[in-house]
PDB file of C-alpha atoms in Angstrom:
ATOM      1  CA  ALA A1045       6.940   6.043 -35.754  1.00 48.00           C
ATOM      2  CA  VAL A1046       9.618   3.995 -34.042  1.00 51.00           C
ATOM      3  CA  ARG A1047      13.073   5.058 -35.188  1.00 69.00           C
ATOM      4  CA  THR A1048      15.361   2.256 -36.335  1.00 77.00           C
ATOM      5  CA  PRO A1049      18.373   2.127 -34.001  1.00 87.00           C
ATOM      6  CA  LEU A1050      21.609   3.448 -35.475  1.00 94.00           C
ATOM      7  CA  SER A1051      24.150   0.777 -36.370  1.00 95.00           C
ATOM      8  CA  ARG A1052      27.350   0.397 -38.316  1.00 95.00           C
ATOM      9  CA  ARG A1053      25.423  -1.318 -41.115  1.00 96.00           C
ATOM     10  CA  ARG A1054      22.936   1.560 -41.456  1.00 97.00           C
ATOM     11  CA  ILE A1055      25.783   4.078 -41.366  1.00 97.00           C
ATOM     12  CA  VAL A1056      27.660   2.265 -44.125  1.00 97.00           C
ATOM     13  CA  GLU A1057      24.514   2.002 -46.262  1.00 97.00           C
ATOM     14  CA  ALA A1058      23.919   5.763 -45.869  1.00 98.00           C
ATOM     15  CA  ALA A1059      27.549   6.433 -46.740  1.00 98.00           C
ATOM     16  CA  PHE A1060      27.187   4.471 -49.968  1.00 98.00           C
ATOM     17  CA  THR A1061      24.085   6.533 -50.818  1.00 97.00           C
ATOM     18  CA  VAL A1062      26.042   9.759 -50.305  1.00 98.00           C
ATOM     19  CA  LEU A1063      29.063   8.400 -52.196  1.00 97.00           C
ATOM     20  CA  ASP A1064      27.011   7.399 -55.253  1.00 95.00           C
ATOM     21  CA  ARG A1065      25.297  10.778 -55.300  1.00 94.00           C
ATOM     22  CA  GLN A1066      28.237  13.104 -54.596  1.00 93.00           C
ATOM     23  CA  GLY A1067      31.420  11.120 -55.076  1.00 93.00           C
ATOM     24  CA  LEU A1068      34.293  10.676 -52.639  1.00 94.00           C
ATOM     25  CA  ASP A1069      35.132  14.381 -52.521  1.00 93.00           C
ATOM     26  CA  GLY A1070      31.581  15.104 -51.409  1.00 94.00           C
ATOM     27  CA  LEU A1071      31.444  12.365 -48.779  1.00 96.00           C
ATOM     28  CA  SER A1072      31.659  13.662 -45.231  1.00 96.00           C
ATOM     29  CA  MET A1073      30.506  12.536 -41.816  1.00 97.00           C
ATOM     30  CA  ARG A1074      28.162  15.530 -41.797  1.00 96.00           C
ATOM     31  CA  GLN A1075      26.574  14.434 -45.086  1.00 97.00           C
ATOM     32  CA  VAL A1076      26.145  10.857 -43.834  1.00 97.00           C
ATOM     33  CA  ALA A1077      24.557  12.104 -40.613  1.00 97.00           C
ATOM     34  CA  ALA A1078      22.146  14.281 -42.626  1.00 96.00           C
ATOM     35  CA  GLU A1079      21.235  11.273 -44.763  1.00 96.00           C
ATOM     36  CA  LEU A1080      20.299   9.366 -41.601  1.00 96.00           C
ATOM     37  CA  GLY A1081      18.620  12.340 -39.901  1.00 94.00           C
ATOM     38  CA  VAL A1082      20.958  12.208 -36.905  1.00 95.00           C
ATOM     39  CA  THR A1083      23.667  14.413 -35.420  1.00 95.00           C
ATOM     40  CA  VAL A1084      27.310  13.895 -36.406  1.00 96.00           C
ATOM     41  CA  SER A1085      28.135  13.030 -32.808  1.00 95.00           C
ATOM     42  CA  ALA A1086      25.708  10.094 -33.003  1.00 95.00           C
ATOM     43  CA  LEU A1087      27.864   8.563 -35.763  1.00 96.00           C
ATOM     44  CA  TYR A1088      30.977   8.590 -33.593  1.00 96.00           C
ATOM     45  CA  ALA A1089      29.395   6.133 -31.198  1.00 94.00           C
ATOM     46  CA  HIS A1090      29.731   3.556 -34.042  1.00 96.00           C
ATOM     47  CA  VAL A1091      32.600   4.722 -36.237  1.00 96.00           C
ATOM     48  CA  SER A1092      35.724   6.477 -34.993  1.00 94.00           C
ATOM     49  CA  SER A1093      36.507   8.595 -38.052  1.00 94.00           C
ATOM     50  CA  LYS A1094      35.924   9.068 -41.780  1.00 94.00           C
ATOM     51  CA  ASP A1095      38.875   6.773 -42.501  1.00 93.00           C
ATOM     52  CA  ASP A1096      37.252   4.098 -40.280  1.00 93.00           C
ATOM     53  CA  LEU A1097      34.029   4.560 -42.251  1.00 95.00           C
ATOM     54  CA  LEU A1098      35.829   4.212 -45.609  1.00 95.00           C
ATOM     55  CA  GLU A1099      37.487   1.021 -44.373  1.00 93.00           C
ATOM     56  CA  LEU A1100      34.083  -0.364 -43.340  1.00 94.00           C
ATOM     57  CA  MET A1101      32.652   0.518 -46.770  1.00 95.00           C
ATOM     58  CA  TYR A1102      35.537  -1.251 -48.533  1.00 94.00           C
ATOM     59  CA  THR A1103      35.220  -4.306 -46.336  1.00 93.00           C
ATOM     60  CA  ARG A1104      31.463  -4.435 -46.932  1.00 94.00           C
ATOM     61  CA  LEU A1105      32.084  -5.092 -50.650  1.00 93.00           C
ATOM     62  CA  PHE A1106      33.541  -8.482 -49.735  1.00 93.00           C
ATOM     63  CA  ASP A1107      30.399  -9.668 -47.902  1.00 92.00           C
ATOM     64  CA  GLY A1108      29.496 -13.093 -49.280  1.00 91.00           C
ATOM     65  CA  PHE A1109      32.673 -13.406 -51.397  1.00 91.00           C
ATOM     66  CA  GLU A1110      34.590 -16.660 -50.955  1.00 91.00           C
ATOM     67  CA  MET A1111      37.689 -17.867 -52.804  1.00 91.00           C
ATOM     68  CA  PRO A1112      37.523 -21.457 -54.029  1.00 92.00           C
ATOM     69  CA  GLU A1113      39.954 -24.130 -52.936  1.00 96.00           C
ATOM     70  CA  PRO A1114      43.225 -23.689 -54.867  1.00 97.00           C
ATOM     71  CA  ASP A1115      43.333 -25.878 -57.953  1.00 97.00           C
ATOM     72  CA  PRO A1116      46.727 -26.025 -59.664  1.00 96.00           C
ATOM     73  CA  GLU A1117      45.048 -27.220 -62.904  1.00 96.00           C
ATOM     74  CA  ARG A1118      42.727 -24.218 -62.980  1.00 97.00           C
ATOM     75  CA  TRP A1119      44.782 -21.539 -61.273  1.00 98.00           C
ATOM     76  CA  GLN A1120      44.596 -19.073 -64.145  1.00 98.00           C
ATOM     77  CA  GLU A1121      40.804 -19.416 -64.380  1.00 97.00           C
ATOM     78  CA  GLN A1122      40.586 -18.878 -60.602  1.00 97.00           C
ATOM     79  CA  VAL A1123      42.624 -15.700 -60.879  1.00 98.00           C
ATOM     80  CA  ARG A1124      40.467 -14.500 -63.802  1.00 97.00           C
ATOM     81  CA  ASP A1125      37.340 -15.090 -61.696  1.00 97.00           C
ATOM     82  CA  TYR A1126      38.941 -13.248 -58.752  1.00 97.00           C
ATOM     83  CA  ALA A1127      39.936 -10.252 -60.889  1.00 97.00           C
ATOM     84  CA  ARG A1128      36.598  -9.961 -62.635  1.00 97.00           C
ATOM     85  CA  ALA A1129      34.769 -10.164 -59.304  1.00 96.00           C
ATOM     86  CA  GLY A1130      37.097  -7.517 -57.921  1.00 96.00           C
ATOM     87  CA  ARG A1131      36.314  -5.180 -60.784  1.00 97.00           C
ATOM     88  CA  ARG A1132      32.588  -5.748 -60.318  1.00 96.00           C
ATOM     89  CA  ARG A1133      32.923  -4.946 -56.633  1.00 95.00           C
ATOM     90  CA  LEU A1134      34.672  -1.647 -57.304  1.00 96.00           C
ATOM     91  CA  LEU A1135      32.171  -0.712 -60.027  1.00 95.00           C
ATOM     92  CA  SER A1136      29.245  -1.312 -57.681  1.00 95.00           C
ATOM     93  CA  HIS A1137      29.707   2.138 -56.120  1.00 95.00           C
ATOM     94  CA  ARG A1138      31.148   5.393 -57.294  1.00 94.00           C
ATOM     95  CA  ASP A1139      34.822   6.118 -56.544  1.00 95.00           C
ATOM     96  CA  MET A1140      35.416   2.779 -54.842  1.00 95.00           C
ATOM     97  CA  ALA A1141      38.672   2.353 -56.779  1.00 95.00           C
ATOM     98  CA  ARG A1142      40.016   5.505 -55.081  1.00 94.00           C
ATOM     99  CA  ILE A1143      38.943   4.176 -51.705  1.00 94.00           C
ATOM    100  CA  SER A1144      40.500   0.778 -52.443  1.00 93.00           C
ATOM    101  CA  MET A1145      43.848   2.328 -53.403  1.00 90.00           C
ATOM    102  CA  ALA A1146      43.995   4.232 -50.125  1.00 84.00           C
ATOM    103  CA  HIS A1147      43.303   1.274 -47.865  1.00 73.00           C
ATOM    104  CA  VAL A1148      45.711  -1.650 -47.505  1.00 62.00           C
ATOM    105  CA  PRO A1149      43.530  -4.799 -47.315  1.00 63.00           C
ATOM    106  CA  PHE A1150      45.309  -6.273 -44.294  1.00 73.00           C
ATOM    107  CA  THR A1151      42.453  -5.850 -41.821  1.00 81.00           C
ATOM    108  CA  ALA A1152      41.313  -8.867 -39.828  1.00 86.00           C
ATOM    109  CA  GLU A1153      38.216  -9.196 -42.053  1.00 87.00           C
ATOM    110  CA  LEU A1154      40.113  -9.156 -45.331  1.00 89.00           C
ATOM    111  CA  LEU A1155      43.264 -11.118 -44.432  1.00 90.00           C
ATOM    112  CA  PRO A1156      41.556 -14.456 -45.278  1.00 92.00           C
ATOM    113  CA  HIS A1157      40.980 -13.219 -48.846  1.00 92.00           C
ATOM    114  CA  VAL A1158      44.657 -12.239 -49.171  1.00 92.00           C
ATOM    115  CA  GLU A1159      45.691 -15.639 -47.777  1.00 94.00           C
ATOM    116  CA  ALA A1160      43.369 -17.469 -50.220  1.00 95.00           C
ATOM    117  CA  LEU A1161      44.741 -15.616 -53.268  1.00 96.00           C
ATOM    118  CA  LEU A1162      48.350 -16.331 -52.223  1.00 96.00           C
ATOM    119  CA  ALA A1163      47.359 -19.982 -51.846  1.00 97.00           C
ATOM    120  CA  VAL A1164      46.225 -20.069 -55.477  1.00 98.00           C
ATOM    121  CA  PHE A1165      49.575 -18.760 -56.666  1.00 98.00           C
ATOM    122  CA  ARG A1166      51.706 -21.011 -54.436  1.00 97.00           C
ATOM    123  CA  THR A1167      49.657 -24.127 -55.101  1.00 97.00           C
ATOM    124  CA  ALA A1168      50.064 -23.526 -58.809  1.00 97.00           C
ATOM    125  CA  GLY A1169      53.813 -23.752 -58.319  1.00 97.00           C
ATOM    126  CA  LEU A1170      54.847 -20.125 -58.752  1.00 97.00           C
ATOM    127  CA  PRO A1171      58.163 -19.282 -57.049  1.00 97.00           C
ATOM    128  CA  ASP A1172      57.667 -17.573 -53.689  1.00 96.00           C
ATOM    129  CA  ARG A1173      59.183 -14.251 -54.882  1.00 96.00           C
ATOM    130  CA  ILE A1174      56.728 -14.110 -57.758  1.00 97.00           C
ATOM    131  CA  ALA A1175      53.769 -15.301 -55.695  1.00 97.00           C
ATOM    132  CA  ALA A1176      54.528 -12.579 -53.114  1.00 94.00           C
ATOM    133  CA  GLU A1177      54.275  -9.867 -55.759  1.00 96.00           C
ATOM    134  CA  ALA A1178      51.473 -11.361 -57.860  1.00 97.00           C
ATOM    135  CA  GLY A1179      48.637 -10.509 -55.481  1.00 93.00           C
ATOM    136  CA  ASP A1180      49.650  -6.838 -55.308  1.00 92.00           C
ATOM    137  CA  LEU A1181      50.129  -6.760 -59.087  1.00 95.00           C
ATOM    138  CA  ILE A1182      46.608  -8.074 -59.740  1.00 96.00           C
ATOM    139  CA  SER A1183      45.073  -5.700 -57.174  1.00 94.00           C
ATOM    140  CA  THR A1184      46.940  -2.700 -58.597  1.00 95.00           C
ATOM    141  CA  TYR A1185      45.759  -3.606 -62.112  1.00 97.00           C
ATOM    142  CA  ILE A1186      42.122  -3.853 -60.973  1.00 97.00           C
ATOM    143  CA  ASP A1187      42.258  -0.587 -59.016  1.00 96.00           C
ATOM    144  CA  GLY A1188      43.969   1.315 -61.848  1.00 96.00           C
ATOM    145  CA  PHE A1189      41.658  -0.012 -64.517  1.00 96.00           C
ATOM    146  CA  VAL A1190      38.475   0.819 -62.567  1.00 95.00           C
ATOM    147  CA  LEU A1191      39.890   4.220 -61.572  1.00 94.00           C
ATOM    148  CA  GLU A1192      40.315   5.033 -65.287  1.00 90.00           C
ATOM    149  CA  GLU A1193      36.804   3.720 -65.988  1.00 88.00           C
ATOM    150  CA  GLY A1194      35.429   6.071 -63.338  1.00 86.00           C
ATOM    151  CA  MET A1195      37.261   9.037 -64.842  1.00 84.00           C
ATOM    152  CA  TRP A1196      35.859   8.264 -68.298  1.00 76.00           C
ATOM    153  CA  GLN A1197      32.440   7.793 -66.733  1.00 75.00           C
ATOM    154  CA  ASP A1198      32.577  11.261 -65.159  1.00 75.00           C
ATOM    155  CA  ARG A1199      33.706  12.777 -68.456  1.00 71.00           C
ATOM    156  CA  ALA A1200      30.927  10.988 -70.336  1.00 68.00           C
ATOM    157  CA  ALA A1201      28.382  12.335 -67.838  1.00 70.00           C
ATOM    158  CA  GLN A1202      29.759  15.853 -68.306  1.00 69.00           C
ATOM    159  CA  HIS A1203      29.298  15.418 -72.063  1.00 64.00           C
ATOM    160  CA  GLY A1204      25.631  14.581 -71.532  1.00 61.00           C
ATOM    161  CA  GLY A1205      25.880  10.792 -71.768  1.00 53.00           C
ATOM    162  CA  ASP A1206      22.730  10.140 -69.703  1.00 49.00           C
ATOM    163  CA  ASP A1207      22.711   6.419 -70.517  1.00 49.00           C
ATOM    164  CA  ALA A1208      26.284   5.900 -69.346  1.00 47.00           C
ATOM    165  CA  SER A1209      26.768   3.448 -66.515  1.00 48.00           C
ATOM    166  CA  PRO A1210      29.713   2.766 -64.200  1.00 46.00           C
ATOM    167  CA  ALA A1211      30.108  -0.740 -65.647  1.00 41.00           C
ATOM    168  CA  ARG A1212      30.168   0.384 -69.276  1.00 44.00           C
ATOM    169  CA  PRO A1213      30.954   4.079 -69.784  1.00 47.00           C
ATOM    170  CA  ASP A1214      29.241   5.510 -72.803  1.00 51.00           C
ATOM    171  CA  TRP A1215      32.229   7.295 -74.327  1.00 59.00           C
ATOM    172  CA  ARG A1216      31.803   6.157 -77.937  1.00 67.00           C
ATOM    173  CA  GLU A1217      31.761   9.711 -79.196  1.00 71.00           C
ATOM    174  CA  MET A1218      35.021  10.520 -77.415  1.00 71.00           C
ATOM    175  CA  ALA A1219      36.523   7.229 -78.613  1.00 74.00           C
ATOM    176  CA  ASP A1220      35.635   8.100 -82.204  1.00 80.00           C
ATOM    177  CA  GLU A1221      37.310  11.489 -81.804  1.00 82.00           C
ATOM    178  CA  MET A1222      40.489   9.852 -80.469  1.00 81.00           C
ATOM    179  CA  GLN A1223      40.522   7.247 -83.274  1.00 83.00           C
ATOM    180  CA  ASN A1224      40.075   9.927 -85.922  1.00 86.00           C
ATOM    181  CA  TYR A1225      42.858  11.967 -84.348  1.00 89.00           C
ATOM    182  CA  PHE A1226      45.297   9.069 -84.333  1.00 88.00           C
ATOM    183  CA  ALA A1227      44.348   8.161 -87.904  1.00 87.00           C
ATOM    184  CA  SER A1228      45.011  11.730 -89.027  1.00 90.00           C
ATOM    185  CA  LEU A1229      48.592  11.829 -87.716  1.00 91.00           C
ATOM    186  CA  PRO A1230      51.405  12.004 -90.298  1.00 93.00           C
ATOM    187  CA  ALA A1231      52.190   8.437 -91.407  1.00 92.00           C
ATOM    188  CA  GLN A1232      55.933   9.063 -91.617  1.00 94.00           C
ATOM    189  CA  ASP A1233      56.081  10.212 -87.974  1.00 95.00           C
ATOM    190  CA  PHE A1234      53.468   8.000 -86.308  1.00 94.00           C
ATOM    191  CA  PRO A1235      53.117   4.765 -88.372  1.00 93.00           C
ATOM    192  CA  HIS A1236      52.339   2.597 -85.327  1.00 93.00           C
ATOM    193  CA  LEU A1237      49.798   4.940 -83.773  1.00 90.00           C
ATOM    194  CA  ARG A1238      48.001   5.079 -87.101  1.00 89.00           C
ATOM    195  CA  ALA A1239      48.135   1.331 -87.581  1.00 89.00           C
ATOM    196  CA  LEU A1240      46.789   0.566 -84.095  1.00 88.00           C
ATOM    197  CA  ALA A1241      44.309   3.453 -83.771  1.00 83.00           C
ATOM    198  CA  GLY A1242      41.273   1.236 -84.101  1.00 81.00           C
ATOM    199  CA  LEU A1243      42.556  -1.232 -81.508  1.00 82.00           C
ATOM    200  CA  MET A1244      43.924   1.148 -78.899  1.00 77.00           C
ATOM    201  CA  VAL A1245      40.604   2.868 -78.405  1.00 71.00           C
ATOM    202  CA  THR A1246      37.665   0.458 -78.033  1.00 68.00           C
ATOM    203  CA  ASP A1247      34.231   0.908 -76.484  1.00 61.00           C
ATOM    204  CA  SER A1248      34.426  -2.490 -74.771  1.00 79.00           C
ATOM    205  CA  SER A1249      35.859  -2.040 -71.277  1.00 87.00           C
ATOM    206  CA  ASP A1250      35.227  -5.748 -70.596  1.00 90.00           C
ATOM    207  CA  GLU A1251      37.406  -6.760 -73.544  1.00 89.00           C
ATOM    208  CA  ARG A1252      40.171  -4.363 -72.591  1.00 90.00           C
ATOM    209  CA  PHE A1253      40.172  -5.641 -68.995  1.00 95.00           C
ATOM    210  CA  ASP A1254      40.297  -9.287 -70.044  1.00 95.00           C
ATOM    211  CA  ILE A1255      43.165  -8.727 -72.509  1.00 94.00           C
ATOM    212  CA  GLY A1256      45.199  -6.845 -69.907  1.00 95.00           C
ATOM    213  CA  LEU A1257      44.530  -9.610 -67.386  1.00 97.00           C
ATOM    214  CA  GLU A1258      45.597 -12.229 -69.928  1.00 97.00           C
ATOM    215  CA  ILE A1259      48.922 -10.429 -70.468  1.00 97.00           C
ATOM    216  CA  ILE A1260      49.569 -10.548 -66.706  1.00 98.00           C
ATOM    217  CA  LEU A1261      48.604 -14.230 -66.434  1.00 98.00           C
ATOM    218  CA  ARG A1262      50.863 -15.253 -69.278  1.00 97.00           C
ATOM    219  CA  GLY A1263      53.706 -13.395 -67.622  1.00 97.00           C
ATOM    220  CA  LEU A1264      53.064 -15.197 -64.334  1.00 98.00           C
ATOM    221  CA  ALA A1265      52.772 -18.548 -66.104  1.00 97.00           C
ATOM    222  CA  SER A1266      56.229 -18.069 -67.602  1.00 97.00           C
ATOM    223  CA  TYR A1267      57.673 -18.445 -64.088  1.00 97.00           C
ATOM    224  CA  LEU A1268      56.233 -21.929 -63.564  1.00 96.00           C
ATOM    225  CA  PRO A1269      58.690 -24.822 -63.634  1.00 89.00           C
ATOM    226  CA  GLU A1270      58.363 -26.941 -66.738  1.00 78.00           C
ATOM    227  CA  GLY A1271      57.558 -30.622 -66.413  1.00 55.00           C
ATOM    228  CA  PRO A1272      54.927 -33.307 -66.988  1.00 41.00           C
ATOM    229  CA  GLY A1273      51.434 -31.798 -67.035  1.00 42.00           C
ATOM    230  CA  ASP A1274      53.062 -28.411 -67.484  1.00 45.00           C
ATOM    231  CA  ALA A1275      50.660 -25.770 -66.091  1.00 41.00           C
ATOM    232  CA  ASN A1276      51.990 -23.410 -68.771  1.00 42.00           C
ATOM    233  CA  ALA A1277      49.584 -25.118 -71.177  1.00 43.00           C
ATOM    234  CA  ASP A1278      46.798 -22.820 -70.031  1.00 46.00           C
ATOM    235  CA  ALA A1279      48.908 -19.848 -71.053  1.00 44.00           C
ATOM    236  CA  GLY A1280      48.357 -20.791 -74.674  1.00 44.00           C
ATOM    237  CA  ARG A1281      44.835 -19.403 -74.622  1.00 46.00           C
ATOM    238  CA  THR A1282      44.262 -16.451 -76.898  1.00 43.00           C
ATOM    239  CA  PRO A1283      42.431 -13.327 -75.702  1.00 45.00           C
ATOM    240  CA  ASP A1284      39.652 -14.268 -78.132  1.00 46.00           C
ATOM    241  CA  ALA A1285      39.068 -17.436 -76.066  1.00 43.00           C
ATOM    242  CA  ILE A1286      38.442 -15.523 -72.849  1.00 41.00           C
TER     243      ILE A1286
END
């Protein structure tokens, strides 16, 4: 049989296979080489190091992703779409949130995405100081949320949740235990924990993500200058309307 030539694309695909099977701590150049049936030295003709490989994997997630033209009337919806797409990207492979947090997205391939997101904020009318921080704030929120999802996913798997998936961890049993624990706390000492127990722990990661995102968007909208056609109007949406 004719062996398919080694390429960066094949190496990245093999790395994703190893990552999904063994997690980031189990990902090594040696494991990727074994997955491809080649020597480790053969990989170094295409990637310079494991860090280089991780950067290529992260960049690959953005293949085919394009930001729309900035629309000041729809800026919040554009940011919602961006954040939800970002979460889906990170959930597409195991431990990608950890990889994302370790790699600043200022490579030549990803700079256009950073530029496009900043354009959404500035076109909407956000002050430059706020626009400069907003992109990092959104990215940190996505990374942190998905990192937590991954941790719960691993715990659910350890508890025998065979039907758990990265996109929707099956941790209902653990959630019930936490709710029951909060509800059992002494009312005189923990009135707010008891009152909010059923809302603090929910089995809908999608709902939790959207509500957190809405809190951030309303905060950003509060920095917009007021005037005719005030863009703050979109901030009046309730989480239920997401």
